[in-house]
XYZ file of C-alpha atoms in Angstrom:
479
model
C 1.863 105.122 -67.781
C 2.152 105.629 -70.501
C 2.587 109.133 -69.382
C 4.769 108.750 -66.898
C 7.142 106.175 -68.911
C 7.310 109.779 -71.889
C 8.295 111.118 -69.395
C 10.496 109.879 -67.716
C 11.993 109.058 -70.908
C 12.450 112.959 -71.674
C 13.803 113.517 -68.066
C 16.579 111.191 -67.670
C 17.849 112.043 -71.126
C 17.756 115.947 -69.703
C 19.401 114.159 -66.696
C 22.350 112.554 -68.317
C 23.108 116.407 -70.154
C 22.444 117.265 -66.459
C 25.731 115.331 -65.708
C 28.340 116.190 -68.258
C 28.774 119.215 -67.336
C 30.669 119.886 -63.732
C 28.328 121.567 -60.974
C 29.756 123.688 -58.064
C 28.155 122.968 -54.352
C 26.354 125.875 -54.593
C 24.517 125.782 -57.942
C 23.690 121.280 -56.503
C 21.990 123.212 -53.808
C 20.052 125.730 -55.941
C 18.904 122.734 -57.815
C 17.886 121.669 -54.738
C 15.783 123.975 -52.951
C 13.918 124.227 -56.722
C 12.862 120.663 -56.254
C 12.120 120.706 -53.045
C 9.687 123.916 -53.228
C 8.781 122.069 -56.203
C 7.683 119.302 -54.537
C 6.081 120.819 -52.042
C 3.676 123.019 -54.337
C 2.930 119.252 -55.623
C 1.961 118.072 -51.965
C -0.089 120.704 -51.743
C -1.729 120.541 -54.551
C -2.644 116.639 -53.721
C -3.068 117.758 -50.138
C -6.384 120.404 -51.394
C -7.282 117.570 -54.140
C -6.704 121.171 -56.647
C -5.021 119.968 -59.471
C -4.340 122.538 -61.286
C -1.269 122.967 -61.720
C -0.521 119.982 -63.943
C -3.292 120.507 -66.381
C -0.871 122.311 -68.774
C 0.581 118.675 -69.347
C -2.327 116.735 -68.262
C -3.796 117.932 -71.708
C -1.248 118.686 -73.801
C -0.285 115.520 -73.710
C -3.770 115.149 -73.809
C -4.170 116.915 -76.692
C -1.022 115.427 -78.642
C -2.791 111.950 -78.654
C -7.006 113.527 -79.701
C -7.816 112.064 -77.110
C -10.857 114.504 -75.758
C -11.945 115.048 -72.549
C -14.303 116.877 -70.504
C -12.673 119.423 -67.746
C -15.905 118.741 -65.803
C -15.648 115.055 -65.971
C -14.222 112.585 -63.359
C -12.019 111.024 -65.329
C -10.252 114.874 -65.865
C -10.026 114.868 -62.698
C -8.276 110.686 -61.469
C -6.484 112.098 -64.774
C -5.055 114.988 -63.538
C -4.866 113.247 -59.194
C -2.803 110.371 -61.009
C -0.364 112.996 -62.969
C -0.055 115.092 -59.421
C 0.877 112.016 -57.773
C 3.278 111.250 -60.254
C 4.897 114.196 -60.160
C 5.554 114.463 -56.510
C 6.793 110.649 -57.021
C 9.378 111.359 -59.325
C 10.697 115.041 -57.749
C 10.671 113.028 -54.811
C 13.197 110.485 -56.222
C 15.606 113.532 -57.403
C 15.595 114.804 -54.053
C 17.328 112.333 -53.094
C 19.490 112.084 -56.264
C 20.803 115.882 -54.744
C 21.145 113.999 -51.672
C 23.044 111.648 -53.327
C 21.298 108.650 -51.840
C 19.985 105.683 -53.194
C 16.396 105.208 -55.201
C 14.569 101.697 -54.288
C 11.808 102.748 -57.013
C 11.368 104.127 -59.834
C 7.843 103.740 -60.630
C 5.383 105.801 -58.652
C 3.242 103.093 -55.959
C -0.314 103.939 -57.456
C 1.026 102.441 -60.651
C 1.968 98.588 -59.233
C -1.792 98.185 -58.249
C -3.580 99.697 -61.841
C -4.213 96.592 -64.382
C -2.464 96.539 -67.622
C -5.865 97.585 -69.117
C -6.800 100.309 -67.223
C -8.866 103.182 -69.059
C -9.459 106.365 -66.730
C -13.159 107.159 -66.404
C -14.206 103.135 -66.725
C -14.641 102.109 -63.196
C -12.554 98.955 -62.033
C -12.869 96.409 -58.984
C -11.543 98.798 -56.585
C -9.192 97.235 -53.396
C -12.557 97.710 -49.676
C -10.896 97.494 -46.800
C -12.743 97.497 -43.592
C -12.123 101.096 -41.221
C -10.496 98.212 -38.801
C -8.299 97.498 -41.099
C -7.779 100.889 -42.696
C -7.160 102.289 -38.433
C -4.615 98.490 -37.813
C -2.737 100.223 -40.927
C -2.043 103.727 -40.515
C -1.337 102.726 -36.047
C 1.828 101.218 -37.174
C 2.982 103.295 -38.858
C 6.887 103.622 -38.736
C 6.591 107.166 -36.918
C 3.862 106.495 -34.493
C 5.272 104.233 -33.059
C 6.612 106.604 -30.106
C 2.842 107.975 -30.417
C 1.473 107.006 -26.005
C -1.188 104.714 -26.454
C -3.179 106.944 -24.786
C -3.225 108.813 -28.444
C -4.506 104.841 -30.015
C -6.791 104.189 -27.250
C -8.777 107.590 -28.765
C -7.939 106.643 -32.350
C -9.751 103.068 -32.024
C -13.039 104.866 -29.164
C -13.121 107.694 -32.265
C -12.985 104.026 -34.873
C -15.249 101.976 -32.805
C -17.782 104.323 -32.263
C -18.211 105.288 -36.080
C -18.687 101.767 -36.569
C -21.255 101.454 -33.619
C -23.646 104.507 -35.938
C -23.301 102.348 -38.994
C -24.587 99.869 -36.768
C -22.087 96.989 -38.918
C -18.486 97.076 -39.596
C -17.704 100.337 -42.050
C -15.952 99.542 -45.664
C -13.735 102.594 -46.664
C -15.569 103.089 -49.093
C -18.709 103.118 -47.737
C -17.299 106.797 -46.260
C -18.675 109.739 -47.638
C -19.521 113.160 -46.809
C -22.499 113.341 -46.238
C -22.541 110.358 -44.295
C -19.890 111.414 -41.392
C -22.080 114.960 -41.493
C -24.864 113.436 -40.155
C -22.527 111.073 -37.937
C -21.370 114.605 -36.509
C -24.579 115.652 -36.207
C -25.603 112.006 -34.267
C -22.971 113.013 -32.214
C -23.875 116.108 -30.733
C -26.839 114.458 -28.903
C -24.564 111.689 -27.627
C -24.577 111.025 -23.742
C -21.048 112.191 -22.103
C -21.557 110.055 -19.800
C -23.783 106.656 -19.522
C -24.815 104.899 -16.396
C -22.991 102.287 -15.765
C -26.091 99.753 -16.171
C -26.291 101.745 -19.823
C -22.993 100.570 -20.500
C -23.271 98.676 -23.729
C -25.897 100.846 -25.041
C -25.882 100.193 -28.714
C -25.584 104.176 -30.352
C -30.010 104.435 -31.606
C -30.351 103.343 -27.800
C -27.923 105.656 -26.214
C -29.124 108.832 -28.248
C -32.646 107.895 -27.662
C -30.992 107.462 -23.469
C -29.416 110.486 -23.871
C -32.365 112.392 -24.699
C -34.814 110.515 -22.421
C -32.851 111.550 -18.825
C -31.781 114.670 -20.330
C -27.403 113.388 -20.302
C -25.645 115.755 -20.808
C -24.761 114.892 -24.570
C -20.454 115.504 -26.145
C -19.251 118.906 -26.568
C -18.530 120.592 -29.720
C -14.806 120.077 -28.488
C -15.170 116.782 -27.743
C -16.646 116.408 -31.174
C -14.247 119.289 -33.120
C -11.262 115.758 -31.864
C -13.407 113.069 -33.001
C -13.676 114.967 -36.374
C -9.994 115.652 -36.695
C -9.105 112.306 -35.574
C -11.233 110.922 -38.681
C -9.746 113.418 -40.786
C -5.708 112.544 -39.189
C -7.236 108.631 -41.078
C -8.582 109.098 -43.604
C -5.888 111.487 -45.513
C -3.551 108.992 -44.517
C -5.671 106.716 -46.640
C -5.844 109.326 -49.054
C -2.094 109.582 -48.991
C -1.563 105.746 -49.668
C -4.391 105.691 -52.153
C -6.572 103.276 -50.759
C -9.232 107.530 -52.114
C -9.161 109.923 -54.561
C -10.082 111.876 -52.031
C -9.910 112.931 -47.806
C -13.710 113.435 -47.257
C -13.216 114.433 -43.961
C -12.506 118.401 -44.791
C -14.041 121.203 -43.084
C -16.489 118.842 -40.782
C -15.026 120.991 -36.924
C -18.008 122.983 -35.708
C -17.824 127.111 -34.294
C -16.698 126.031 -30.727
C -18.901 128.732 -28.618
C -17.694 128.042 -25.822
C -13.855 128.020 -26.748
C -13.389 131.656 -26.548
C -14.784 131.580 -22.648
C -12.268 128.815 -21.770
C -8.929 130.293 -23.198
C -6.603 131.052 -20.224
C -5.734 135.589 -18.856
C -2.661 135.971 -17.867
C -2.065 135.953 -13.937
C -3.169 139.579 -12.527
C 0.875 140.422 -11.065
C -1.297 141.297 -7.939
C -2.132 137.468 -7.877
C 1.671 136.575 -9.151
C 3.333 138.300 -5.796
C 0.477 136.461 -3.238
C 1.675 133.294 -5.111
C 4.499 133.933 -4.646
C 4.578 134.881 -0.942
C 3.218 131.288 0.574
C 5.275 129.234 2.610
C 6.478 127.221 -0.539
C 7.843 130.541 -2.084
C 9.230 131.548 1.501
C 13.018 129.733 1.612
C 13.469 130.303 5.382
C 10.077 128.641 5.659
C 11.723 125.717 7.566
C 8.623 122.915 6.294
C 9.805 124.999 2.282
C 9.464 121.671 0.473
C 7.940 118.530 3.389
C 4.258 118.740 2.588
C 4.971 116.953 -0.235
C 7.661 115.057 -2.611
C 6.540 117.547 -5.505
C 7.174 120.123 -3.393
C 10.417 121.299 -4.568
C 9.283 120.311 -7.840
C 6.365 122.935 -8.020
C 8.734 125.328 -6.899
C 10.344 125.814 -10.015
C 7.625 124.467 -12.526
C 6.267 127.581 -10.931
C 9.051 130.141 -11.590
C 10.708 128.381 -14.362
C 6.787 128.109 -16.716
C 6.654 132.281 -15.155
C 10.280 133.249 -17.922
C 10.504 130.133 -20.197
C 6.867 130.235 -21.328
C 7.232 126.968 -21.137
C 4.283 124.094 -20.373
C 3.764 121.571 -17.803
C 4.603 119.456 -19.649
C 8.080 120.766 -21.125
C 9.780 121.110 -17.781
C 8.610 117.724 -16.772
C 11.189 116.733 -19.337
C 13.608 117.773 -19.420
C 17.254 116.015 -18.122
C 20.423 117.337 -16.016
C 22.342 117.506 -19.581
C 19.248 119.870 -21.354
C 20.950 123.380 -19.291
C 23.999 123.780 -21.311
C 26.193 127.217 -23.127
C 26.990 127.705 -26.491
C 28.864 131.229 -26.675
C 29.169 131.913 -22.842
C 24.973 132.067 -22.474
C 23.741 129.397 -20.484
C 20.794 128.200 -22.564
C 17.199 125.261 -21.241
C 17.330 122.896 -24.508
C 14.388 121.669 -25.283
C 14.083 118.285 -27.339
C 11.708 115.230 -28.096
C 12.491 112.311 -26.381
C 9.643 110.018 -27.994
C 11.853 106.768 -26.979
C 11.152 107.396 -24.177
C 8.089 108.143 -23.689
C 8.639 112.072 -23.688
C 7.281 113.760 -26.285
C 7.169 117.531 -26.792
C 3.260 119.119 -28.375
C 4.647 119.541 -32.018
C 7.870 120.203 -34.011
C 7.742 123.950 -33.131
C 7.986 123.525 -29.730
C 11.759 121.513 -30.106
C 13.626 125.797 -29.550
C 16.901 126.424 -27.175
C 15.534 129.734 -24.884
C 18.235 131.701 -22.637
C 18.127 130.925 -19.342
C 16.975 134.565 -18.231
C 18.435 137.328 -15.508
C 15.981 136.519 -13.291
C 16.872 132.659 -13.672
C 20.121 133.014 -12.332
C 19.545 134.942 -9.785
C 16.735 132.338 -8.321
C 19.158 129.680 -8.600
C 18.001 127.112 -11.431
C 21.275 126.785 -12.523
C 22.594 125.944 -9.284
C 19.653 123.690 -8.889
C 20.641 121.378 -11.841
C 23.882 121.133 -10.889
C 22.119 120.313 -7.038
C 20.819 117.331 -8.983
C 23.819 117.096 -11.387
C 23.902 112.594 -10.472
C 20.454 112.475 -12.072
C 19.062 111.333 -15.546
C 16.028 113.296 -15.044
C 15.890 116.709 -13.841
C 12.782 116.219 -11.712
C 13.246 112.670 -11.001
C 10.849 112.105 -8.364
C 7.696 112.645 -11.923
C 8.876 108.877 -13.100
C 5.765 107.424 -12.737
C 3.934 108.910 -10.070
C 0.275 109.231 -13.263
C -0.968 107.650 -16.484
C -1.476 110.829 -17.759
C 2.041 112.232 -18.001
C 5.168 113.334 -15.897
C 3.793 116.791 -14.609
C -0.468 114.927 -13.800
C 0.647 115.234 -10.282
C 2.436 119.284 -10.865
C -1.248 120.856 -11.814
C -3.658 119.077 -9.604
C -0.487 120.558 -7.302
C -0.385 124.096 -8.102
C -4.983 123.720 -8.017
C -4.514 122.476 -4.107
C -1.788 125.666 -3.595
C -4.371 128.124 -5.307
C -7.380 127.109 -3.797
C -5.813 126.787 0.707
C -3.876 130.330 0.001
C -7.721 131.934 -1.595
C -6.220 133.125 -4.887
C -8.032 132.320 -7.900
C -8.616 134.477 -10.338
C -11.170 134.260 -13.258
C -10.322 131.776 -16.171
C -6.082 131.534 -14.563
C -4.510 127.814 -13.634
C -0.548 126.698 -14.224
C -0.690 127.429 -17.664
C -1.325 131.062 -17.582
C 2.312 131.875 -16.813
C 3.190 130.869 -20.368
C 0.227 133.659 -21.517
C 2.262 136.381 -18.520
C 5.208 135.105 -20.471
C 3.151 135.781 -24.340
C 1.952 138.834 -22.699
C 5.905 139.227 -21.546
C 7.150 138.785 -24.949
C 5.168 141.450 -26.655
C 5.300 144.557 -24.619
C 9.208 144.718 -25.927
C 8.001 145.222 -29.985
C 11.063 142.011 -30.955
C 10.417 140.596 -34.346
C 7.303 138.004 -34.306
C 9.777 135.600 -35.514
C 11.630 135.885 -32.982
C 8.700 135.948 -30.486
C 6.918 133.025 -32.527
C 11.238 130.900 -31.854
C 10.862 131.696 -28.077
C 7.965 130.644 -27.451
C 7.260 127.479 -29.769
C 4.995 129.624 -32.148
C 4.270 128.229 -34.698
C 3.040 131.850 -36.278
C 0.388 130.459 -38.521
C -0.707 130.463 -42.203
C 1.496 133.479 -42.321
C 4.751 130.667 -42.414
C 5.535 130.569 -46.419
C 7.665 127.317 -47.212
C 10.824 129.223 -47.362
C 10.559 129.211 -43.259
C 11.120 125.534 -43.582
C 14.516 126.643 -44.989
C 17.809 127.176 -42.110
C 18.333 126.657 -38.892
C 16.370 129.266 -36.658
C 17.845 132.375 -35.042
C 21.115 132.353 -33.754
C 21.437 131.598 -29.759
C 23.475 135.463 -29.053
C 20.204 137.485 -31.295
C 17.308 134.636 -29.066
C 19.162 135.494 -26.186
C 19.474 139.799 -27.066
C 15.470 139.540 -27.182
C 14.666 136.677 -24.160
C 16.462 139.503 -21.872
C 14.363 142.423 -22.459
C 11.219 140.838 -20.286
C 10.568 142.173 -17.482
C 6.925 141.657 -15.277
C 6.439 145.501 -13.674
C 4.988 144.931 -10.360
C 6.334 141.258 -9.489
C 9.355 141.692 -6.749
C 10.747 138.231 -5.961
C 14.790 139.589 -4.426
C 13.367 137.323 -1.173
C 13.627 134.098 -3.697
C 17.444 135.628 -4.789
C 20.045 133.178 -4.754
């Protein structure tokens, strides 16, 4: 704390001196961007538990006070952790000041919990919290208020199962990496489903039952999901200073089935057959009569093929989402958590120009036909606890089965794979491909990629109109 107060004093003098100088808007923007980049570097250091970025500052302070230390000691590492947290906090305040926002706290929260006589390297009694209580704090975060109850139930199951493995209510401080690694390995032997008469078995008894009756055990994918949930929970604990390191690092396993589960794009000959079934025959008097979802399924298939959108994204369209900018029609894919219409991640928020083929197929007319509704596909409202698009997936699977159109590793999601290949075939800029498909860009993303508002609708449209599917004939569906 003494280090932070000394540092803050120097910064405050520098800020007062800076305030006496008139800065242009461009200079302020430059300072703001520099602060953001530096702030991001401290966040990254904290997430990786790598505090080399603060070593020079920490070492100068300790040397000035003739404090001996070992760079490999836990006390030095802990000191650097608090230095990094304090600097991250201070830069956060700087960013708020540059943006003209008010600052509520001037002292990092981490120092508020330290006793006056706290000395690094001396064990002090820290507040204990149970995993269940930590979970409730985690679930009550403001940013999670619009997360589905199904997701919350998954987290409760994960914590409940870990407690069951321990045979008691675990405290956060009792869980370390070795313990979690043993737990992960035990999950691989845990039964995927238990017969009704064994539903209330303890964790150890369930393991015995799985071995005795040769029951199917949890898949690697399911075990990895457990580890991912625990990582998020412990990351919350770490970021809120309940622990100084997240023990759930790199505990997921290589899934040998992952590649085998990968979906393939539909072969073009199968696409032509799909779009020649009675559902896609305009002069068929019973075209949309077999189910209330028929017309929705018709448009889901066409929209997904020409936009790469998932079932969930399409199901969340409102009439107002077909928009125009610079005389270019586009679909505005937005997040509506307040209405229970969440997108998978932030990259899925995007603008997709309407391909000329969708215009020929009558998509604008379809939107106009339903202009008296709020949701474009209002027939899907409240149809399933698994989401608005649940029955579309089932109806599509029925369609494929009924007309014997199965293709290896193909499903509705394969339309998105067709779209991905179509984007690749144009040899357009990869970043534009990611923008049009709602992909993150993976590990190649940099801090700089977070700046700006993205590609213009004109640039996106220029590139999207290049895609096509050689051999696909949809002329019979033109309006």
